[in-house]
Structures are given as structure tokens and as C-alpha cells.
Amino acid sequence: MTCTTSQRLCSSVPVGLGAAHRPCIHCSMHCRTLRSRHLVPNAKHWSSDDSDDLQLQAVPSESGEMQTMESYAEEGPRVMLQEQQAFVGVPAATPMLPLKPPRSNTLEGFVWALVILGAVRLGRKESEDTFLDYDAIRENRQLRLEGDKEMYARRLQLERVEAEQKAAEANKRMVVARRRTQEAAQRQKEKDARYKREAEQEAARLSAIQDAKQREFEEREAKATAELKHRLEIEQRTIAEQQQRQRAELERQRREAEQKRQAIALEKQQAAEAKERELAAQHAQREAERQALRRLQKNFGVRMEGSAAVDKPPKGAKTSGRVPREATVSVSITLATALTGESTTSMVFRDAAEAETGAIKVAGSSAAAAAEQYQSAVRLQNMTGQGALQHMGEPELQHWMQLTCCRTLATSAQAVRQLLQGHGQRPTGQKAPVQVRTEYGVLPVDHPKRTEAQLDSAVAMLEGGNTSSCADSVLKPMMEQTEQAFQQGLSAPAPQHIGTTLALAHFLDHMYHHRPAKRVEASPWYEAANSLVQDLLSQTVKDAPKDSLMPLSQYMHHALGSHHAVTVMLQPLADANLSSATKRRQQEEQKLLEAELAAQLLEEEWPDEDEVRAARMAVREEATPVPERAWALRNVASTLALGGLGERARARSLLEKAVTLKELWLDDDQHPGLLVELDALGSVLEASTEWQQDAVAIRARMLRILSLVASRYLSAGETPSGVIVLESAVRQYEDVLGIRHPGISTLSKKAEKLLSNLEPEQREEVAAKCRQAAEVVKDIVDTFAEQPDVYKQATGKRKAVDLWAEGGLGVLLPLT
């Protein structure tokens, strides 16, 4: 619909048409104005739904002034409220009749009520009819449009004037803003120019200051350089002068040292020559005395004659011992003297190697028996007033027979060994003659150099507490003389120190034979004599080679007896003199013997089949040498280590068993022979994350062993090789152990210290070799890898562990 006030479309509808529609602002304002002027009473206006672009226009107010739509917007709600309050459904022009006072008649009141109700209904109906008369509405709208044209035109004019004023004001503001902007730009331009001039001035000032400082620095630098050059020249001249003085001083010290060394050497040479002349004079004097004494001596001799035979034993012969074995070699020795008949000693052995080892046992038993028979014959001669005992005492006779036993033992053992070398090549047995003569000289009874008199004087010295004189003046010359008597005319090889040991035994036998009242217990000076003999024996054998005292102990066992004091003293010394290889061999033989004995006992007790099989398996395993067993365990473990977790656990168990076997075999938990097993075990442990701590322990152990190898190089004078081993071990295992590990830090410092003492060429060579640390460690490990005996027999090489036990570098080769 069209609004009659603004002549525009409006969306307002009458109030009675619906609650969703509301009066238009323009209509409400204008209707209020018309009602105030009594133009259109109770006018209501509506607008159509298509007028949404109406413009606000000025309208006249109640006071006759023109008001804009903003003021109408402010007063619109109030006017609408007044209009709604004025509209009560009864036309305003219809007068209301005055109400009369109510009466008491009920009927009259009811009639009045009906009249009022009818009037209200009629008035509401008339109002609704008037409100819904569309023709009247159109007529009223047309009238309002005609009356508002002048007002609309005036409003438009006012709006144009207002717009022009606003445009003029806006232009004025634009001009002012433009002028201000230009002024601000001019001020900024001037400010920038001023800042630029100031910056250029400051840069020029700073550049001048910097140039001045640079010139000052260059002057100071040139001055310092000249001063430094001058000081360096002075220092170089001073150092050259000092070096020249040092060289002169060193040369002087060298000449003095050389002169002193030559003087000392000359003095030592003169002293040695004097000592040699003195010894030669003493020797000549002693030889002259011996020659004089030999002319006074009455010499006795005993000739041991017989034969040694090696043959095959009778069928079914068994060896003696805890475990009898089938014998394949029979050794027999027959000896006789002029006073005794023949005595034969025979023994059977499992093979030729065992027979060669037991040659001393056979020869010793035969020689001891022959000497005992001859001694008995001499005692029988003495009963008839004849024989050697008429000129010597019982201790001297025993000493003579002990010498005879040892000489005969050496000759017989040599004959047996020679026969065993050809055993097996001939179908029949072999024999070799045995003949040895032992002489013994005795001085007259009243001679002061008689052996019995000298031993009595030694006893007197011990009783007086003069032990050193007893040893130097009596026992040591006697030991030397007895050693010469033992070696005289003996062609067979024999252990060293046999004569000296027999002289000490003779001294103790003499003291025991001449003890006071023949008491069983020993006197105090006998204990002193025992201590003296112990010291002299220890001093005599302290420099003996390894494994050389065990044959000496065996000789004394047969010549003196197992319970003799000297035999008892010598046994611990012989055990301590054994090499590691001999100890291992004895342990293996003992284990094998015990295993065979256990198997034999099991068979005798009729065990079940499983027990017999297990016992035989243990015997075969024990019979296998340790290097072969360790080699087999390593091979099996290397195959298992390629599998899963269970196979790796089995490989670890086998390698740990190999390490334990090697430790027992080597009798040393730090021996280089353990490196190959430890290296394999460390590789298996490093392959599993849960075994890292165990791997660290194994690598630390290998680090300690490699340090021992380096020490062996250093002690042999191979310092570059020792440094290479130390540095290679540190580089190889520092990733596993960590750089803070005590072993890593210690060996690293030691290697650095040794490296600093080398020549520059040697340091370069060592550094180049250390870059191949893994190969160096592997070569050392492979050096001590024990192969099966069948390989070593084919190549003829000795065992690395044996060479290591002998000391020195042995199997180790220089690494540079």
C-alpha cells in the first residue's frame, strides 16, 4: 500500500488486520500532525509491502516548524502510544450519554445494562466498519497526498540545501586536511634532510676517528713487530750460545764419563785378571794338593757291568699302577760286580714314550739294588778283616755307593733310551752293554785332609756357631770336589748338581752317624746343619733351568731314598722349578688316570648301559687334549651363534666352557692363550643387548691380557711394538668399555708417554700401524690360537703357550 504522508510504499497495515503488521513511522507521524490540525480525524494509514527504499524527509511539526525524520523517529513511538490509548473501539465523534444514578429496581438496572451493552456493540461494529472501509481509506490517502505535495517539495529543498552545506563543509575539511598533509610532508622532508646531513657529518667524524685509530694501531704494531724481531734475534743468539755451552758441557761430561768408564773397565779387567790369576793359583795349588793327596790316598773302585734290553712283553702283560693297561714294551737291566752276582730289574710299559719316561725309574731301581748288594758284600768282607771298611767309615762307604748308584743310573738310562729309538723297527729284542767304574780315594787315618776329619771340623764349627766358616772352608770345597768325582770318566748325560747334592747328603749322614750316644733325636747343632744344608742347596739350584730339577730329584730318590733329608728338601724346589707346560701335562695325566680308574670301577660294579656309555664318553673327553677340545667347542659355537636367541645362549655356554678348560690347562687366568676363546665369547655377548655388561667384563679381561703382551714387548726392548699393542687395544675396545673405563685411561696414558720417547720416524710408523688396530689385535689373538696336535705335528711347530712360558718374545714377532 502507499503511505499518504510520504507518497511512498509502506508495509504498515491496520492494527486489526493482524498482529504481524505494525504502523509505518511516516504514517504515524503524519496522522498525528493531521489530527492536531483537525484535518483527518482518527486517520490511519498503511503502506504496501513493496516500499523498502523510502528516504527521510522534513515534515512540519505541531509548532509549525519543519522537522526531519530523525525527530519524527524519536517522537514516533510516543505518538503511536497516544493513538493506541485514544482508540477504544468507539468513534470519538459519538457522544456518550451521561449515566444516571442506579436505582434500586433490579429490572431497571438490567435494562440499563442491556442498553449500554447494545450501545457498545453498535459503536464497535460502526468502528470496525469504518476501519475496514477500503474505499474511504483510498479517498483519505489521496487527500493526504494532495495536501502534502507542498510539504514534500519543501522538505526536498531543505534536504538539498543541507546536502550542499554538508558538501561545502566536507570540501572545506578536505582542503584543510590536504593543506595539513602537505605541511606534514614538508616538515618530514626537512627533518629527513636534516637527519641525513647530521648522519653524514657523524659518519665523517667517526671515519676520521677510525682512521686515526688505525694509523695509531699500525704504528704500535710496527713498533711491536720491530721490538719482537729484535728480541727474537737476541733470544736466538742466547739460545745458540746456551746450546753451544751445553754441547761443550755434554762433550766434556761424555769424555769424563768415557774416561771414567774406561778406568772402571780397566780396573775391573785388572781385578778380574788378578782374580783369575788368584783363582788359577788357588786351582793350581789345590790341584797340586790333590795330586799330593792322591799319592797318599788308597783308591778303591767298583765296576758295574751288565746290559740293558728292550723287547716285547709276554702276551697279556699288564702295566703296574692303579689302572693296569696292556703293555707293549718291556725294559730290563742286568747289573753285576766282582763281589756280587747278577741282579735284573724289569718293567713293562704301555708304549715307547712311556718307557722313555720311565727309563730313570728302571735304571734307578737296578742301580740302587746293585749298589745295595755291593755294600752288603763289603760289610761281609769287613767281618773277615778285609775290604774297604777297613780303611773308611760307614758314612764314606754309603757316599761311595751313592756316587756309584747315580753314575750307573745315568749310564743305564742312556742305554735304554738308545734302544727305544730303534724299538718297533726290528721284530726281535735289542740289548746294549752297560759298564761304569766309580773310584773313591781314602787318606790315611791320621791325615788332617781326610774326609772324616774335615767333617768333624765342620761339626765343631757348627757347635761354635761359626756357620759361614763351616760352609766356606769345608762344605763348598767338598761339594766342588764331589762334583768333579761324579763327572770324572762319565760319558752319559746326567742332571747338574748331582755331586754337590751328594756331598751335602754325606755331611748330614756323617753328623747323624756320629750323633752323641746314638740317640734317636737330633742334637741342636744337627738342626743348624739341616738349615745350613737347606740354604746351600737353595743357592746351588736357584739358577737352574726349568724342568731340570725333577730328574735330579729322581736321582736322589733312588740314590738316597725317599725319606732322606736332602731328598725331602729337594722335592719342593723341584716342584717350583716345573714349567707351566709340564704342570699341565701332569695334571692332564692325573685326570686321565682318575677318569680311567672311575670307568674301571663302574665296569666292575656292573652299572647300567647308560652309565657305562656316559663314563666312557667322559673318559674319551678327558683323554682328548684341551687344545683340541677348546678348538671343537669354538667351531660348534661359531655355527650356533648364527641362529636365534636359544642357539646364541647355547653358543655362549660352549664358549664359557672352553674358557674354563683353557684356564685350568694354562693354570693362569691372564695367559695370552685365552685370547682366542675370550674374543669369540665377547663377539657372541655383544650380539645381544641383554648381555652387554658381560661383554664389557670380557673385553676388559682381554685388555688386561693385551697389556701383558705389550709389557713383554717392552721388557724385550721392542718399545714401538709395545706401544702399537697398547694403542691398538685401546682403540679396539674403547667403544665397548667407554673412554672413562680405568683400563682404557691407564693404557692410553701409558701409550702416550712411551710414544713421546720415540724418534719421529718411529712415531710415524707406530701411528700408521695403529690405524689398523683391529688387524693388530686379530694377529695377536691368532698367534696364540692353539690348533690340534695333528696340525702342529705336520708343520713341526712348537706350542705358543710353551714358548710364552719360556720368557722373552717367544712366538711374538716385532710389529714394526
PDB file of N, CA, C and O in Angstrom, residues 293 296-299 391-400 403 439-460 473-475 477-479 481-482 485 502-511 514:
ATOM      1  N   LEU A 293     147.732 -85.436  47.546  1.00  0.00           N
ATOM      2  CA  LEU A 293     146.824 -86.267  48.343  1.00  0.00           C
ATOM      3  C   LEU A 293     146.527 -87.578  47.629  1.00  0.00           C
ATOM      4  O   LEU A 293     146.360 -88.624  48.277  1.00  0.00           O
ATOM      5  N   LEU A 296     148.914 -90.038  48.359  1.00  0.00           N
ATOM      6  CA  LEU A 296     148.768 -90.582  49.704  1.00  0.00           C
ATOM      7  C   LEU A 296     147.505 -91.411  49.869  1.00  0.00           C
ATOM      8  O   LEU A 296     147.366 -92.161  50.840  1.00  0.00           O
ATOM      9  N   GLN A 297     146.513 -91.236  48.931  1.00  0.00           N
ATOM     10  CA  GLN A 297     145.238 -91.937  49.059  1.00  0.00           C
ATOM     11  C   GLN A 297     145.377 -93.409  48.725  1.00  0.00           C
ATOM     12  O   GLN A 297     146.225 -93.815  47.935  1.00  0.00           O
ATOM     13  N   LYS A 298     144.493 -94.151  49.334  1.00  0.00           N
ATOM     14  CA  LYS A 298     144.319 -95.550  48.952  1.00  0.00           C
ATOM     15  C   LYS A 298     143.024 -95.607  48.173  1.00  0.00           C
ATOM     16  O   LYS A 298     141.939 -95.307  48.698  1.00  0.00           O
ATOM     17  N   ASN A 299     143.086 -95.931  46.894  1.00  0.00           N
ATOM     18  CA  ASN A 299     141.936 -95.868  45.990  1.00  0.00           C
ATOM     19  C   ASN A 299     141.222 -97.208  45.955  1.00  0.00           C
ATOM     20  O   ASN A 299     141.843 -98.275  45.889  1.00  0.00           O
ATOM     21  N   HIS A 391     139.365 -99.316  55.814  1.00  0.00           N
ATOM     22  CA  HIS A 391     140.054 -98.038  55.608  1.00  0.00           C
ATOM     23  C   HIS A 391     139.096 -96.825  55.625  1.00  0.00           C
ATOM     24  O   HIS A 391     139.564 -95.693  55.524  1.00  0.00           O
ATOM     25  N   MET A 392     137.822 -97.052  55.673  1.00  0.00           N
ATOM     26  CA  MET A 392     136.856 -95.961  55.676  1.00  0.00           C
ATOM     27  C   MET A 392     135.713 -96.287  56.625  1.00  0.00           C
ATOM     28  O   MET A 392     135.505 -97.470  57.003  1.00  0.00           O
ATOM     29  N   GLY A 393     134.939 -95.260  56.981  1.00  0.00           N
ATOM     30  CA  GLY A 393     133.801 -95.467  57.848  1.00  0.00           C
ATOM     31  C   GLY A 393     132.540 -95.769  57.055  1.00  0.00           C
ATOM     32  O   GLY A 393     132.492 -95.731  55.825  1.00  0.00           O
ATOM     33  N   GLU A 394     131.481 -96.102  57.810  1.00  0.00           N
ATOM     34  CA  GLU A 394     130.200 -96.425  57.181  1.00  0.00           C
ATOM     35  C   GLU A 394     129.647 -95.265  56.368  1.00  0.00           C
ATOM     36  O   GLU A 394     129.129 -95.470  55.254  1.00  0.00           O
ATOM     37  N   PRO A 395     129.699 -93.999  56.851  1.00  0.00           N
ATOM     38  CA  PRO A 395     129.199 -92.890  56.021  1.00  0.00           C
ATOM     39  C   PRO A 395     129.950 -92.742  54.712  1.00  0.00           C
ATOM     40  O   PRO A 395     129.334 -92.424  53.678  1.00  0.00           O
ATOM     41  N   GLU A 396     131.261 -92.986  54.719  1.00  0.00           N
ATOM     42  CA  GLU A 396     132.020 -92.866  53.477  1.00  0.00           C
ATOM     43  C   GLU A 396     131.659 -93.981  52.512  1.00  0.00           C
ATOM     44  O   GLU A 396     131.595 -93.781  51.296  1.00  0.00           O
ATOM     45  N   LEU A 397     131.439 -95.190  53.052  1.00  0.00           N
ATOM     46  CA  LEU A 397     131.002 -96.294  52.192  1.00  0.00           C
ATOM     47  C   LEU A 397     129.656 -95.976  51.547  1.00  0.00           C
ATOM     48  O   LEU A 397     129.435 -96.194  50.343  1.00  0.00           O
ATOM     49  N   GLN A 398     128.722 -95.402  52.334  1.00  0.00           N
ATOM     50  CA  GLN A 398     127.415 -95.024  51.773  1.00  0.00           C
ATOM     51  C   GLN A 398     127.575 -93.949  50.694  1.00  0.00           C
ATOM     52  O   GLN A 398     126.924 -94.006  49.641  1.00  0.00           O
ATOM     53  N   HIS A 399     128.436 -93.008  50.973  1.00  0.00           N
ATOM     54  CA  HIS A 399     128.648 -91.937  49.993  1.00  0.00           C
ATOM     55  C   HIS A 399     129.239 -92.487  48.703  1.00  0.00           C
ATOM     56  O   HIS A 399     128.836 -92.088  47.582  1.00  0.00           O
ATOM     57  N   TRP A 400     130.183 -93.436  48.828  1.00  0.00           N
ATOM     58  CA  TRP A 400     130.754 -94.066  47.649  1.00  0.00           C
ATOM     59  C   TRP A 400     129.685 -94.800  46.856  1.00  0.00           C
ATOM     60  O   TRP A 400     129.614 -94.700  45.620  1.00  0.00           O
ATOM     61  N   LEU A 403     127.404 -92.339  44.977  1.00  0.00           N
ATOM     62  CA  LEU A 403     128.035 -91.909  43.722  1.00  0.00           C
ATOM     63  C   LEU A 403     127.942 -92.995  42.661  1.00  0.00           C
ATOM     64  O   LEU A 403     127.643 -92.740  41.486  1.00  0.00           O
ATOM     65  N   GLU A 439     135.474 -94.769  41.267  1.00  0.00           N
ATOM     66  CA  GLU A 439     136.597 -94.874  42.205  1.00  0.00           C
ATOM     67  C   GLU A 439     136.382 -93.932  43.375  1.00  0.00           C
ATOM     68  O   GLU A 439     135.704 -92.887  43.257  1.00  0.00           O
ATOM     69  N   TYR A 440     137.002 -94.307  44.505  1.00  0.00           N
ATOM     70  CA  TYR A 440     136.898 -93.492  45.713  1.00  0.00           C
ATOM     71  C   TYR A 440     138.215 -93.588  46.464  1.00  0.00           C
ATOM     72  O   TYR A 440     138.719 -94.696  46.736  1.00  0.00           O
ATOM     73  N   GLY A 441     138.818 -92.422  46.758  1.00  0.00           N
ATOM     74  CA  GLY A 441     140.112 -92.408  47.433  1.00  0.00           C
ATOM     75  C   GLY A 441     139.963 -92.063  48.912  1.00  0.00           C
ATOM     76  O   GLY A 441     139.151 -91.208  49.284  1.00  0.00           O
ATOM     77  N   VAL A 442     140.802 -92.748  49.739  1.00  0.00           N
ATOM     78  CA  VAL A 442     140.748 -92.554  51.191  1.00  0.00           C
ATOM     79  C   VAL A 442     142.153 -92.240  51.682  1.00  0.00           C
ATOM     80  O   VAL A 442     143.110 -92.971  51.374  1.00  0.00           O
ATOM     81  N   LEU A 443     142.277 -91.133  52.429  1.00  0.00           N
ATOM     82  CA  LEU A 443     143.560 -90.749  53.001  1.00  0.00           C
ATOM     83  C   LEU A 443     143.825 -91.535  54.280  1.00  0.00           C
ATOM     84  O   LEU A 443     142.897 -92.147  54.851  1.00  0.00           O
ATOM     85  N   PRO A 444     145.036 -91.529  54.733  1.00  0.00           N
ATOM     86  CA  PRO A 444     145.332 -92.236  55.995  1.00  0.00           C
ATOM     87  C   PRO A 444     144.499 -91.682  57.153  1.00  0.00           C
ATOM     88  O   PRO A 444     144.006 -90.546  57.122  1.00  0.00           O
ATOM     89  N   VAL A 445     144.388 -92.465  58.169  1.00  0.00           N
ATOM     90  CA  VAL A 445     143.519 -92.111  59.287  1.00  0.00           C
ATOM     91  C   VAL A 445     144.008 -90.856  59.986  1.00  0.00           C
ATOM     92  O   VAL A 445     143.215 -90.010  60.410  1.00  0.00           O
ATOM     93  N   ASP A 446     145.285 -90.668  60.112  1.00  0.00           N
ATOM     94  CA  ASP A 446     145.823 -89.530  60.853  1.00  0.00           C
ATOM     95  C   ASP A 446     146.044 -88.293  59.994  1.00  0.00           C
ATOM     96  O   ASP A 446     146.594 -87.298  60.472  1.00  0.00           O
ATOM     97  N   HIS A 447     145.598 -88.321  58.725  1.00  0.00           N
ATOM     98  CA  HIS A 447     145.817 -87.175  57.845  1.00  0.00           C
ATOM     99  C   HIS A 447     144.739 -86.103  58.117  1.00  0.00           C
ATOM    100  O   HIS A 447     143.541 -86.416  58.205  1.00  0.00           O
ATOM    101  N   PRO A 448     145.164 -84.809  58.223  1.00  0.00           N
ATOM    102  CA  PRO A 448     144.160 -83.765  58.523  1.00  0.00           C
ATOM    103  C   PRO A 448     143.184 -83.515  57.380  1.00  0.00           C
ATOM    104  O   PRO A 448     142.096 -82.969  57.610  1.00  0.00           O
ATOM    105  N   LYS A 449     143.510 -83.873  56.139  1.00  0.00           N
ATOM    106  CA  LYS A 449     142.615 -83.662  54.999  1.00  0.00           C
ATOM    107  C   LYS A 449     141.690 -84.845  54.755  1.00  0.00           C
ATOM    108  O   LYS A 449     140.964 -84.855  53.759  1.00  0.00           O
ATOM    109  N   ARG A 450     141.744 -85.801  55.594  1.00  0.00           N
ATOM    110  CA  ARG A 450     140.840 -86.936  55.452  1.00  0.00           C
ATOM    111  C   ARG A 450     139.399 -86.433  55.545  1.00  0.00           C
ATOM    112  O   ARG A 450     139.071 -85.510  56.310  1.00  0.00           O
ATOM    113  N   THR A 451     138.498 -87.010  54.777  1.00  0.00           N
ATOM    114  CA  THR A 451     137.108 -86.549  54.722  1.00  0.00           C
ATOM    115  C   THR A 451     136.454 -86.580  56.089  1.00  0.00           C
ATOM    116  O   THR A 451     135.738 -85.637  56.477  1.00  0.00           O
ATOM    117  N   GLU A 452     136.701 -87.636  56.826  1.00  0.00           N
ATOM    118  CA  GLU A 452     136.088 -87.748  58.147  1.00  0.00           C
ATOM    119  C   GLU A 452     136.569 -86.639  59.067  1.00  0.00           C
ATOM    120  O   GLU A 452     135.789 -86.060  59.830  1.00  0.00           O
ATOM    121  N   ALA A 453     137.891 -86.288  58.973  1.00  0.00           N
ATOM    122  CA  ALA A 453     138.440 -85.221  59.811  1.00  0.00           C
ATOM    123  C   ALA A 453     137.856 -83.864  59.419  1.00  0.00           C
ATOM    124  O   ALA A 453     137.548 -83.022  60.279  1.00  0.00           O
ATOM    125  N   GLN A 454     137.691 -83.629  58.124  1.00  0.00           N
ATOM    126  CA  GLN A 454     137.116 -82.356  57.686  1.00  0.00           C
ATOM    127  C   GLN A 454     135.658 -82.216  58.141  1.00  0.00           C
ATOM    128  O   GLN A 454     135.231 -81.138  58.565  1.00  0.00           O
ATOM    129  N   LEU A 455     134.905 -83.306  58.078  1.00  0.00           N
ATOM    130  CA  LEU A 455     133.516 -83.232  58.533  1.00  0.00           C
ATOM    131  C   LEU A 455     133.441 -83.020  60.037  1.00  0.00           C
ATOM    132  O   LEU A 455     132.555 -82.312  60.530  1.00  0.00           O
ATOM    133  N   ASP A 456     134.392 -83.606  60.779  1.00  0.00           N
ATOM    134  CA  ASP A 456     134.421 -83.367  62.229  1.00  0.00           C
ATOM    135  C   ASP A 456     134.709 -81.903  62.528  1.00  0.00           C
ATOM    136  O   ASP A 456     134.117 -81.307  63.444  1.00  0.00           O
ATOM    137  N   SER A 457     135.614 -81.305  61.744  1.00  0.00           N
ATOM    138  CA  SER A 457     135.906 -79.880  61.947  1.00  0.00           C
ATOM    139  C   SER A 457     134.690 -79.019  61.593  1.00  0.00           C
ATOM    140  O   SER A 457     134.411 -78.009  62.251  1.00  0.00           O
ATOM    141  N   ALA A 458     133.904 -79.424  60.579  1.00  0.00           N
ATOM    142  CA  ALA A 458     132.691 -78.679  60.228  1.00  0.00           C
ATOM    143  C   ALA A 458     131.672 -78.769  61.357  1.00  0.00           C
ATOM    144  O   ALA A 458     131.005 -77.775  61.694  1.00  0.00           O
ATOM    145  N   VAL A 459     131.555 -79.934  61.975  1.00  0.00           N
ATOM    146  CA  VAL A 459     130.634 -80.090  63.104  1.00  0.00           C
ATOM    147  C   VAL A 459     131.074 -79.212  64.256  1.00  0.00           C
ATOM    148  O   VAL A 459     130.250 -78.566  64.933  1.00  0.00           O
ATOM    149  N   ALA A 460     132.387 -79.149  64.516  1.00  0.00           N
ATOM    150  CA  ALA A 460     132.897 -78.306  65.596  1.00  0.00           C
ATOM    151  C   ALA A 460     132.587 -76.838  65.324  1.00  0.00           C
ATOM    152  O   ALA A 460     132.246 -76.066  66.232  1.00  0.00           O
ATOM    153  N   SER A 473     134.817 -72.956  54.211  1.00  0.00           N
ATOM    154  CA  SER A 473     136.110 -73.647  54.307  1.00  0.00           C
ATOM    155  C   SER A 473     135.993 -75.153  54.178  1.00  0.00           C
ATOM    156  O   SER A 473     136.986 -75.815  53.861  1.00  0.00           O
ATOM    157  N   VAL A 474     134.822 -75.713  54.418  1.00  0.00           N
ATOM    158  CA  VAL A 474     134.707 -77.181  54.407  1.00  0.00           C
ATOM    159  C   VAL A 474     133.721 -77.658  53.355  1.00  0.00           C
ATOM    160  O   VAL A 474     134.056 -78.433  52.448  1.00  0.00           O
ATOM    161  N   LEU A 475     132.454 -77.191  53.452  1.00  0.00           N
ATOM    162  CA  LEU A 475     131.401 -77.785  52.636  1.00  0.00           C
ATOM    163  C   LEU A 475     131.518 -77.409  51.166  1.00  0.00           C
ATOM    164  O   LEU A 475     131.380 -78.279  50.289  1.00  0.00           O
ATOM    165  N   PRO A 477     134.215 -76.475  49.304  1.00  0.00           N
ATOM    166  CA  PRO A 477     135.274 -77.240  48.616  1.00  0.00           C
ATOM    167  C   PRO A 477     134.914 -78.715  48.455  1.00  0.00           C
ATOM    168  O   PRO A 477     135.224 -79.329  47.418  1.00  0.00           O
ATOM    169  N   MET A 478     134.255 -79.294  49.457  1.00  0.00           N
ATOM    170  CA  MET A 478     133.853 -80.700  49.358  1.00  0.00           C
ATOM    171  C   MET A 478     132.817 -80.891  48.259  1.00  0.00           C
ATOM    172  O   MET A 478     132.841 -81.897  47.521  1.00  0.00           O
ATOM    173  N   MET A 479     131.880 -79.934  48.128  1.00  0.00           N
ATOM    174  CA  MET A 479     130.881 -80.023  47.070  1.00  0.00           C
ATOM    175  C   MET A 479     131.527 -79.960  45.699  1.00  0.00           C
ATOM    176  O   MET A 479     131.177 -80.746  44.787  1.00  0.00           O
ATOM    177  N   GLN A 481     134.621 -80.783  44.967  1.00  0.00           N
ATOM    178  CA  GLN A 481     135.417 -81.998  44.769  1.00  0.00           C
ATOM    179  C   GLN A 481     134.530 -83.183  44.421  1.00  0.00           C
ATOM    180  O   GLN A 481     134.859 -84.000  43.548  1.00  0.00           O
ATOM    181  N   THR A 482     133.400 -83.284  45.073  1.00  0.00           N
ATOM    182  CA  THR A 482     132.490 -84.411  44.799  1.00  0.00           C
ATOM    183  C   THR A 482     131.892 -84.297  43.401  1.00  0.00           C
ATOM    184  O   THR A 482     131.682 -85.316  42.715  1.00  0.00           O
ATOM    185  N   ALA A 485     134.399 -85.560  41.063  1.00  0.00           N
ATOM    186  CA  ALA A 485     134.492 -87.014  41.152  1.00  0.00           C
ATOM    187  C   ALA A 485     133.337 -87.693  40.432  1.00  0.00           C
ATOM    188  O   ALA A 485     133.504 -88.755  39.813  1.00  0.00           O
ATOM    189  N   LEU A 502     125.074 -84.772  46.591  1.00  0.00           N
ATOM    190  CA  LEU A 502     125.549 -85.943  47.331  1.00  0.00           C
ATOM    191  C   LEU A 502     126.542 -85.541  48.426  1.00  0.00           C
ATOM    192  O   LEU A 502     126.584 -86.181  49.496  1.00  0.00           O
ATOM    193  N   ALA A 503     127.332 -84.475  48.205  1.00  0.00           N
ATOM    194  CA  ALA A 503     128.262 -84.011  49.240  1.00  0.00           C
ATOM    195  C   ALA A 503     127.496 -83.496  50.462  1.00  0.00           C
ATOM    196  O   ALA A 503     127.878 -83.767  51.614  1.00  0.00           O
ATOM    197  N   LEU A 504     126.411 -82.744  50.214  1.00  0.00           N
ATOM    198  CA  LEU A 504     125.590 -82.263  51.338  1.00  0.00           C
ATOM    199  C   LEU A 504     124.938 -83.437  52.075  1.00  0.00           C
ATOM    200  O   LEU A 504     124.831 -83.446  53.315  1.00  0.00           O
ATOM    201  N   ALA A 505     124.488 -84.439  51.290  1.00  0.00           N
ATOM    202  CA  ALA A 505     123.901 -85.620  51.936  1.00  0.00           C
ATOM    203  C   ALA A 505     124.947 -86.364  52.778  1.00  0.00           C
ATOM    204  O   ALA A 505     124.653 -86.864  53.876  1.00  0.00           O
ATOM    205  N   HIS A 506     126.189 -86.438  52.259  1.00  0.00           N
ATOM    206  CA  HIS A 506     127.270 -87.078  53.010  1.00  0.00           C
ATOM    207  C   HIS A 506     127.527 -86.347  54.328  1.00  0.00           C
ATOM    208  O   HIS A 506     127.749 -86.983  55.384  1.00  0.00           O
ATOM    209  N   PHE A 507     127.452 -85.004  54.294  1.00  0.00           N
ATOM    210  CA  PHE A 507     127.661 -84.218  55.505  1.00  0.00           C
ATOM    211  C   PHE A 507     126.585 -84.546  56.556  1.00  0.00           C
ATOM    212  O   PHE A 507     126.898 -84.783  57.743  1.00  0.00           O
ATOM    213  N   LEU A 508     125.341 -84.602  56.144  1.00  0.00           N
ATOM    214  CA  LEU A 508     124.268 -84.919  57.096  1.00  0.00           C
ATOM    215  C   LEU A 508     124.367 -86.366  57.585  1.00  0.00           C
ATOM    216  O   LEU A 508     124.109 -86.657  58.772  1.00  0.00           O
ATOM    217  N   ASP A 509     124.733 -87.276  56.693  1.00  0.00           N
ATOM    218  CA  ASP A 509     124.874 -88.682  57.124  1.00  0.00           C
ATOM    219  C   ASP A 509     125.995 -88.821  58.157  1.00  0.00           C
ATOM    220  O   ASP A 509     125.862 -89.580  59.136  1.00  0.00           O
ATOM    221  N   HIS A 510     127.097 -88.148  57.939  1.00  0.00           N
ATOM    222  CA  HIS A 510     128.208 -88.201  58.897  1.00  0.00           C
ATOM    223  C   HIS A 510     127.768 -87.664  60.260  1.00  0.00           C
ATOM    224  O   HIS A 510     128.078 -88.269  61.305  1.00  0.00           O
ATOM    225  N   MET A 511     127.048 -86.555  60.270  1.00  0.00           N
ATOM    226  CA  MET A 511     126.600 -85.981  61.530  1.00  0.00           C
ATOM    227  C   MET A 511     125.621 -86.920  62.235  1.00  0.00           C
ATOM    228  O   MET A 511     125.672 -87.092  63.459  1.00  0.00           O
ATOM    229  N   HIS A 514     127.477 -89.974  63.700  1.00  0.00           N
ATOM    230  CA  HIS A 514     128.304 -89.679  64.860  1.00  0.00           C
ATOM    231  C   HIS A 514     127.560 -88.856  65.919  1.00  0.00           C
ATOM    232  O   HIS A 514     128.181 -88.098  66.661  1.00  0.00           O
TER     233      HIS A 514
END
